[in-house]
Short mmCIF file of C-alpha atoms and ligand atoms in Angstrom, two decimals:
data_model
loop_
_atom_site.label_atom_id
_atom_site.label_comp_id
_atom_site.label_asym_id
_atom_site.label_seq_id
_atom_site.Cartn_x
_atom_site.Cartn_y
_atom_site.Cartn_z
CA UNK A 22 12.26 -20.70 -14.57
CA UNK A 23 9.22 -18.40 -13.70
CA UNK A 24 10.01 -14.85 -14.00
CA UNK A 25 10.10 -12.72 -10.48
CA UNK A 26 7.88 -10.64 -10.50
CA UNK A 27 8.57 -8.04 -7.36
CA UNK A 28 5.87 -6.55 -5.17
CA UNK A 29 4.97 -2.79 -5.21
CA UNK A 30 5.03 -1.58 -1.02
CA UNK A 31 1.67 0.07 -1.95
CA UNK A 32 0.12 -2.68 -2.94
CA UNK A 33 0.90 -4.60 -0.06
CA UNK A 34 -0.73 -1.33 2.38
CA UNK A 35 -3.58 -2.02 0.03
CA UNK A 36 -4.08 -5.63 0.97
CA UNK A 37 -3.26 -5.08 4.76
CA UNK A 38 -5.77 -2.33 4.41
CA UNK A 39 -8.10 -5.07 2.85
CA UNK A 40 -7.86 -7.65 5.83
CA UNK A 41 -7.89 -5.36 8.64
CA UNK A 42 -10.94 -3.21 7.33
CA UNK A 43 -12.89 -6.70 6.18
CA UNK A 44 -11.78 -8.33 9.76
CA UNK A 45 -13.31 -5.05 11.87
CA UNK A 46 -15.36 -3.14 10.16
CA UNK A 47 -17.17 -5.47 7.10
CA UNK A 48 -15.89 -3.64 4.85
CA UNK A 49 -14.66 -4.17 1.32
CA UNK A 50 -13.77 -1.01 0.05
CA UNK A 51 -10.26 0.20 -0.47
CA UNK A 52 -10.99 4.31 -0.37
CA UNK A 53 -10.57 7.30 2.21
CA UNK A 54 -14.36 7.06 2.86
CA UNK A 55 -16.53 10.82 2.69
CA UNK A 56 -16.57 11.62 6.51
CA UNK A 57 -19.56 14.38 6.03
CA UNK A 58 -19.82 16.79 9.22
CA UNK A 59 -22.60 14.95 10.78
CA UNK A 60 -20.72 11.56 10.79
CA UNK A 61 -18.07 11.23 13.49
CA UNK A 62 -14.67 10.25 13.28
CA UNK A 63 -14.21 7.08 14.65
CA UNK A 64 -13.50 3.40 13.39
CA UNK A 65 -17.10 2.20 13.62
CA UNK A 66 -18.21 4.82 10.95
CA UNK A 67 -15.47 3.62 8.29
CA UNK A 68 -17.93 1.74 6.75
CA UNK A 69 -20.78 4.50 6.60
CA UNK A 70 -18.56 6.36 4.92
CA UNK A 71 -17.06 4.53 2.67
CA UNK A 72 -20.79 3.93 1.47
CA UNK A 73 -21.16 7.52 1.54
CA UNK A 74 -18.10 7.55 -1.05
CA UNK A 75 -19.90 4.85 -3.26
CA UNK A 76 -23.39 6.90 -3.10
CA UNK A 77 -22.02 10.06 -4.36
CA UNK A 78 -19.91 8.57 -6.86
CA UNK A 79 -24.06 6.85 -7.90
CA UNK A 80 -25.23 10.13 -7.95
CA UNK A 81 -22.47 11.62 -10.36
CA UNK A 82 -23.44 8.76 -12.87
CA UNK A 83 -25.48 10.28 -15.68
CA UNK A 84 -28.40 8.56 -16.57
CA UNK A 85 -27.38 7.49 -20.09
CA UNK A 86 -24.81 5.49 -18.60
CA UNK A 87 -25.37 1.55 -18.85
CA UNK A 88 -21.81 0.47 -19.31
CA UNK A 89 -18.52 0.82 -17.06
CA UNK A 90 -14.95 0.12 -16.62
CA UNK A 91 -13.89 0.62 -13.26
CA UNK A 92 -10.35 1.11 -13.42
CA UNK A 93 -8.21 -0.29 -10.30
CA UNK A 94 -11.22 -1.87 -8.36
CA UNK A 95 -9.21 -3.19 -5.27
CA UNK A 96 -12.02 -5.54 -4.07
CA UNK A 97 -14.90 -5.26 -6.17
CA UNK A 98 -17.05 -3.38 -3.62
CA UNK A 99 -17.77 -0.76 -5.94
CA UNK A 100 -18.07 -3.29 -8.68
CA UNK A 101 -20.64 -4.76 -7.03
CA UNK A 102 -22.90 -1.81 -6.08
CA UNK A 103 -22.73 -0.92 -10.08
CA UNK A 104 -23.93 -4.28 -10.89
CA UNK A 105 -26.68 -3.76 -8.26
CA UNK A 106 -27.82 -0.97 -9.61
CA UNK A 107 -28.22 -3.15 -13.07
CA UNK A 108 -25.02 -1.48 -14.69
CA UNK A 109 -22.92 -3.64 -16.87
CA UNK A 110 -19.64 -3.41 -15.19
CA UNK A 111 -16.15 -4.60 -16.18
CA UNK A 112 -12.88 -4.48 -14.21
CA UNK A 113 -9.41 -3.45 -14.21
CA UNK A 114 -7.16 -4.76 -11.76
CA UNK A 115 -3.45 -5.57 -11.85
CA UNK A 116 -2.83 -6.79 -8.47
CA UNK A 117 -2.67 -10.74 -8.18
CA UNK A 118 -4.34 -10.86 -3.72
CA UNK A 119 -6.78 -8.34 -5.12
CA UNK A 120 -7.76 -9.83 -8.39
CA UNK A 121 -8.60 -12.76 -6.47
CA UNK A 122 -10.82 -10.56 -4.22
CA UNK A 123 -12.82 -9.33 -6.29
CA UNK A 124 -13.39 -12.21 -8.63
CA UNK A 125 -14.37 -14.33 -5.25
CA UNK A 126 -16.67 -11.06 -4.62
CA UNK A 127 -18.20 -10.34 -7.92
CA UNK A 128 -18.45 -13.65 -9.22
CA UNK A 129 -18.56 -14.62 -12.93
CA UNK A 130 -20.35 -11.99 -14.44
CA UNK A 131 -18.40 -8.98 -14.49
CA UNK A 132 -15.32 -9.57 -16.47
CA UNK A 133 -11.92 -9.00 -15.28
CA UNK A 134 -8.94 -7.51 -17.41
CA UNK A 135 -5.85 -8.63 -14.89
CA UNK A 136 -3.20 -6.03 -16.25
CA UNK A 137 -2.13 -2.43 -15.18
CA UNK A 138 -4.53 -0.02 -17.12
CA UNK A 139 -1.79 0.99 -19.06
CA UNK A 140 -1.16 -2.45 -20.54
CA UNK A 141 -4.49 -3.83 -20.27
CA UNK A 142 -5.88 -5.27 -24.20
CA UNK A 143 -9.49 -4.38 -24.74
CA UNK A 144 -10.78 -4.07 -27.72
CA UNK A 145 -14.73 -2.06 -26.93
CA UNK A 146 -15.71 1.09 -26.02
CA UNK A 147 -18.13 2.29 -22.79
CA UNK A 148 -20.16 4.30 -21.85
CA UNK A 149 -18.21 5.55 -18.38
CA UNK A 150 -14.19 4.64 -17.70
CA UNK A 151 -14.50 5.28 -13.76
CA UNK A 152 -11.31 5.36 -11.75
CA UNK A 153 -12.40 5.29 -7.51
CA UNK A 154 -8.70 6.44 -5.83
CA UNK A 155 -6.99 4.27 -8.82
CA UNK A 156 -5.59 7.27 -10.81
CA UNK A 157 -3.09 8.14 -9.03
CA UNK A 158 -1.43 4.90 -9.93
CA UNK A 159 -0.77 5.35 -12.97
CA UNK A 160 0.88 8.63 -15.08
CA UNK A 161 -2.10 11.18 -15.61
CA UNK A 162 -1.42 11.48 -19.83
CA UNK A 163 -1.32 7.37 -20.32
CA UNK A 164 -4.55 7.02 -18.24
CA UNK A 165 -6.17 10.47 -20.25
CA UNK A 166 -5.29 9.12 -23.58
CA UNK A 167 -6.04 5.55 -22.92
CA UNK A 168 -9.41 6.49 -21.60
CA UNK A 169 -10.23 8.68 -24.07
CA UNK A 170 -9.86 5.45 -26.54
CA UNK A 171 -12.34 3.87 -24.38
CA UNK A 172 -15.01 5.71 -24.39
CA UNK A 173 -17.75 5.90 -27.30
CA UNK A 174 -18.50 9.85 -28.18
CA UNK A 175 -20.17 11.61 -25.46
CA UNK A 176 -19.39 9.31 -23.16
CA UNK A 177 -17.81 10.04 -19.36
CA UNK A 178 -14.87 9.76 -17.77
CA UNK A 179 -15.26 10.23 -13.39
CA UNK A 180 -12.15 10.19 -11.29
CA UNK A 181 -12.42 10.68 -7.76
CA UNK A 182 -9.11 10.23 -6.70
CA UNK A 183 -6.53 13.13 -4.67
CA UNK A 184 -4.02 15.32 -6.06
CA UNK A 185 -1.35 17.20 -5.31
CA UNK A 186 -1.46 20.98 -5.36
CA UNK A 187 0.18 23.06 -6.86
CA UNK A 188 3.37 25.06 -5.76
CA UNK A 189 3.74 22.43 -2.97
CA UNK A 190 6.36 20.05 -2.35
CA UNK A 191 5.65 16.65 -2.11
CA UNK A 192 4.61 16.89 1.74
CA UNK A 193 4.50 13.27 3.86
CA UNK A 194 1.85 11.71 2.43
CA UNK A 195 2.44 9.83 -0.43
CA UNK A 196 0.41 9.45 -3.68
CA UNK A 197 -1.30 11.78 -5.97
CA UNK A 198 -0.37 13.46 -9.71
CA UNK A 199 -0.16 17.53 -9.76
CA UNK A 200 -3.38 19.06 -10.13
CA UNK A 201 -2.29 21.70 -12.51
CA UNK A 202 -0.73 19.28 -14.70
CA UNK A 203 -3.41 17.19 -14.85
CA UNK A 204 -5.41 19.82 -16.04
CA UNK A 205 -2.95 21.00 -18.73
CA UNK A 206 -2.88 17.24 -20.36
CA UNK A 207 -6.88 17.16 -20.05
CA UNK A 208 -7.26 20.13 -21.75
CA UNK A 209 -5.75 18.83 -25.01
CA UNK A 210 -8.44 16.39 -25.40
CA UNK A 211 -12.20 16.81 -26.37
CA UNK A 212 -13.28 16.24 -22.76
CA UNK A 213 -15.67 19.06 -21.49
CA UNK A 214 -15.95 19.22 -17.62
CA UNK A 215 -19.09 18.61 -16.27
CA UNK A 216 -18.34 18.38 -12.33
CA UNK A 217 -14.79 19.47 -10.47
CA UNK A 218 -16.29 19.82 -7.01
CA UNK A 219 -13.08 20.05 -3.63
CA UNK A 220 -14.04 17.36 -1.34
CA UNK A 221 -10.65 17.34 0.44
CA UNK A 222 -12.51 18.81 3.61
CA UNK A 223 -14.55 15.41 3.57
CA UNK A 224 -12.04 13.09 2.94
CA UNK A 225 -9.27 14.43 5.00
CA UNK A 226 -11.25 13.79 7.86
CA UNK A 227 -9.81 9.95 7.27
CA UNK A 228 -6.56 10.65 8.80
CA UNK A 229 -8.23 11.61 11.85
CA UNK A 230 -8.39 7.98 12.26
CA UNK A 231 -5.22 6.76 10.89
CA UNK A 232 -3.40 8.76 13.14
CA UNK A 233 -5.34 7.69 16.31
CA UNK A 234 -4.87 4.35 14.69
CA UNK A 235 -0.69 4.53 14.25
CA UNK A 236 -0.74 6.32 17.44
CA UNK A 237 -2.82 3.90 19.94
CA UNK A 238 -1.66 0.50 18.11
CA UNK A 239 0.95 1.16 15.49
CA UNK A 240 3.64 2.90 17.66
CA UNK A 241 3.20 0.94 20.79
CA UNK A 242 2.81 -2.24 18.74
CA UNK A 243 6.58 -1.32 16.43
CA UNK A 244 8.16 -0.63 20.13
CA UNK A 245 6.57 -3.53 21.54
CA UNK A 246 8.35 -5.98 18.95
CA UNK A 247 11.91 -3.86 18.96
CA UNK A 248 11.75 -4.28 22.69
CA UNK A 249 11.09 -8.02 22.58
CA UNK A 250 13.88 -8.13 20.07
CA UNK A 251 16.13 -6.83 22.21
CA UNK A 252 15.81 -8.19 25.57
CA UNK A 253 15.96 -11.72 23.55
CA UNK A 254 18.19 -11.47 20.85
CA UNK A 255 20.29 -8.54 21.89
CA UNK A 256 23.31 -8.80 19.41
CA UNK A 257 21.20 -10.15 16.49
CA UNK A 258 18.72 -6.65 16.90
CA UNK A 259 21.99 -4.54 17.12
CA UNK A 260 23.06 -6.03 14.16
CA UNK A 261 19.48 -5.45 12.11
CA UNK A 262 18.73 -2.11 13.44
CA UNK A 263 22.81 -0.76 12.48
CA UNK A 264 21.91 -2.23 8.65
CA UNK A 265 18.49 -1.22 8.71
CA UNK A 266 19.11 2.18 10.09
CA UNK A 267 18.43 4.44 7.41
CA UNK A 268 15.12 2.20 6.71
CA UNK A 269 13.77 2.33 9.77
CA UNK A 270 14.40 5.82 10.41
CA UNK A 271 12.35 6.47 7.15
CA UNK A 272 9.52 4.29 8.43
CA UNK A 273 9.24 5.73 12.04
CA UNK A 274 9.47 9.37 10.61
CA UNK A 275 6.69 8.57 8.39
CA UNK A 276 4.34 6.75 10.36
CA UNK A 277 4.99 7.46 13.72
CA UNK A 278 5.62 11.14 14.11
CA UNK A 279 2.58 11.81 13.68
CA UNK A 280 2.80 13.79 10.53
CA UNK A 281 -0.55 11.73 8.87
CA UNK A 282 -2.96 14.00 9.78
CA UNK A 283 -5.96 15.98 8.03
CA UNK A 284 -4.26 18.89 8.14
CA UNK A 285 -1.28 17.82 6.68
CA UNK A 286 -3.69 15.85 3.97
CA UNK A 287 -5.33 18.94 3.01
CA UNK A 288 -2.11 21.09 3.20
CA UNK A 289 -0.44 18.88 0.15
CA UNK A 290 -3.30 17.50 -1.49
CA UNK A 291 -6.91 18.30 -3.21
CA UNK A 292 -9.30 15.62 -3.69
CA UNK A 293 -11.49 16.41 -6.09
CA UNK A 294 -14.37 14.27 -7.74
CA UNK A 295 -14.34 15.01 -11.78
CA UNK A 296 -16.72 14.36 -14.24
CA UNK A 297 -16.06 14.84 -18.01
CA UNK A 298 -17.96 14.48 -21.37
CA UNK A 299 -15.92 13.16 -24.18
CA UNK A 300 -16.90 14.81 -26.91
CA UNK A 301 -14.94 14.49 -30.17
C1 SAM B 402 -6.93 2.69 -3.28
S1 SAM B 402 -7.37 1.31 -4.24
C2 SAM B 402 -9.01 1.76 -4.77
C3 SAM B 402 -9.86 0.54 -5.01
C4 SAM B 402 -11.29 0.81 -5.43
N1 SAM B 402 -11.37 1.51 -6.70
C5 SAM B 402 -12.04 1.54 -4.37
O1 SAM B 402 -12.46 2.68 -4.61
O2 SAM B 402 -12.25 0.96 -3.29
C6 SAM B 402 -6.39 1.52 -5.70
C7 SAM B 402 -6.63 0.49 -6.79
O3 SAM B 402 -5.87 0.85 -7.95
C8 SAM B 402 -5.32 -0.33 -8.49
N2 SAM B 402 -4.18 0.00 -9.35
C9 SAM B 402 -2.92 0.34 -8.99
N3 SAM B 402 -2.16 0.52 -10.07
C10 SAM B 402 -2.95 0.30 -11.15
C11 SAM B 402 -2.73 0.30 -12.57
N4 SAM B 402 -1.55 0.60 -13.08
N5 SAM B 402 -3.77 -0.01 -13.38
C12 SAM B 402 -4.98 -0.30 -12.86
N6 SAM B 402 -5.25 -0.32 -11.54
C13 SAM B 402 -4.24 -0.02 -10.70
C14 SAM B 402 -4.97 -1.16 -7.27
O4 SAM B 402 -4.77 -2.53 -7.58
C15 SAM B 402 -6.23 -0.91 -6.42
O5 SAM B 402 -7.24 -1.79 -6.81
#
């Protein structure tokens, strides 16, 4: 009998995040998006800057560069743009609806490895491991030393990806390993930083438009179905919402109290875009 293999609740944001941002807005990416102060926030931008995201992330490549990994690359958007720019990309990507994303999106060429980073076999070295939002996934000193295997000397490692500061609690937003942490593990290895530039003002700016988003069709939509539930199905609703309580309570505190904004964002978390030189 096939093994079950259970599905992680982020993952499943990730590919609802997939169809609704492909559906409306074109786009293919799976990031925050870098909302700079001359771009406003609203849903028809997404895509602008999300593109913003993938041009800075360019511009952070150093020039001796001709070979990545990009680590967790949801759809292959970014995977693409490398390949564009005549980079020899391969991929890392452990989630079966994604996986099949990008492979329809990248085509042939650029090799998939369908495992978690942590597990994933490869047996060469690169000249850039690049993780786009994809290390939080995965615990900071597996992804560090794993990387660090990866990489021929003086090549790169560039993570743009949140974190969460330091001293604070864990706040409402999910995601993120602790900053200082992170930086005690890196510092054990022979990487030597190159860029650490803040760009949590820029990518905050996102939940300007997740919270208009939960709070003109998420909310009403949620009380539109419990209503319809109960004015049809009265007893079985009662039922579902007394063994659901706790659940539901969780969800609606979450997403619907409108705690998902940029200033709670940049309250808990730093995003910070990191470039290091592994030099051994
Ligand atoms: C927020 S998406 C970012 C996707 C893409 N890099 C981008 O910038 O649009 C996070 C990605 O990390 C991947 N991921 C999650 N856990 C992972 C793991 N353990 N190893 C590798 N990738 C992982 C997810 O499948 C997803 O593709």
């Amino acid at each position: 009998m096939a093994k079950h293999k259970a599905m992680d609740s982020r993952e499943v944001g990730l590919v609802m995040g997939l169809t609704v941002g492909k559906y409306f807005f074109g786009s293919d990416d799976l990031h925050y998006g870098l909302w700079t102060d001359d771009l406003p926030v609203i849903p028809e931008n997404l895509r602008k800057a999300q593109e913003q995201h993938a041009a800075l992330l360019l511009k952070t490549i150093p020039a001796d560069v001709q070979t990545i990994l990009d680590v967790g690359c949801g759809a292959g958007a970014l995977a693409k743009r490398l390949r564009d720019k005549a980079y020899k990309v391969e991929c890392v990507s452990p989630s079966g609806p994604l996986t099949a994303e990008a492979r329809k999106n990248v085509g042939p060429e650029i090799p998939i490895y369908e495992a978690k980073f942590q597990d994933a076999e490869i047996a060469k070295t690169y000249d850039l491991v690049l993780f786009s939002e994809s290390f939080q996934y995965m615990k900071h000193e597996i992804s560090i030393e794993k990387a660090s295997k990866l990489l021929r000397p003086g090549g790169y490692l560039l993570i743009c990806d949140f974190f969460r500061r330091t001293g604070e609690e864990r706040g409402p937003i999910r995601g993120g390993r602790r900053m200082e942490a992170f930086y005690e593990t890196i510092k054990q290895y022979p990487f030597q930083t190159l860029v650490d530039e803040d760009i949590t003002k820029e990518t905050a700016r996102n939940y300007e438009l997740v919270n208009d988003f939960l709070d003109q069709v998420g909310r009403p939509t949620w009380e539109l179905i419990f209503r319809y539930c109960t004015a049809n199905y009265p007893r079985t609703t009662k039922v579902a919402r007394r063994m659901f309580r706790r659940k539901i309570e969780k969800l609606e505190t979450k997403y619907f109290q409108g705690q998902r904004t940029a200033a709670t964002f940049s309250r808990y978390k730093t995003y910070r875009l990191m470039l290091f030189q592994y030099n051994p």
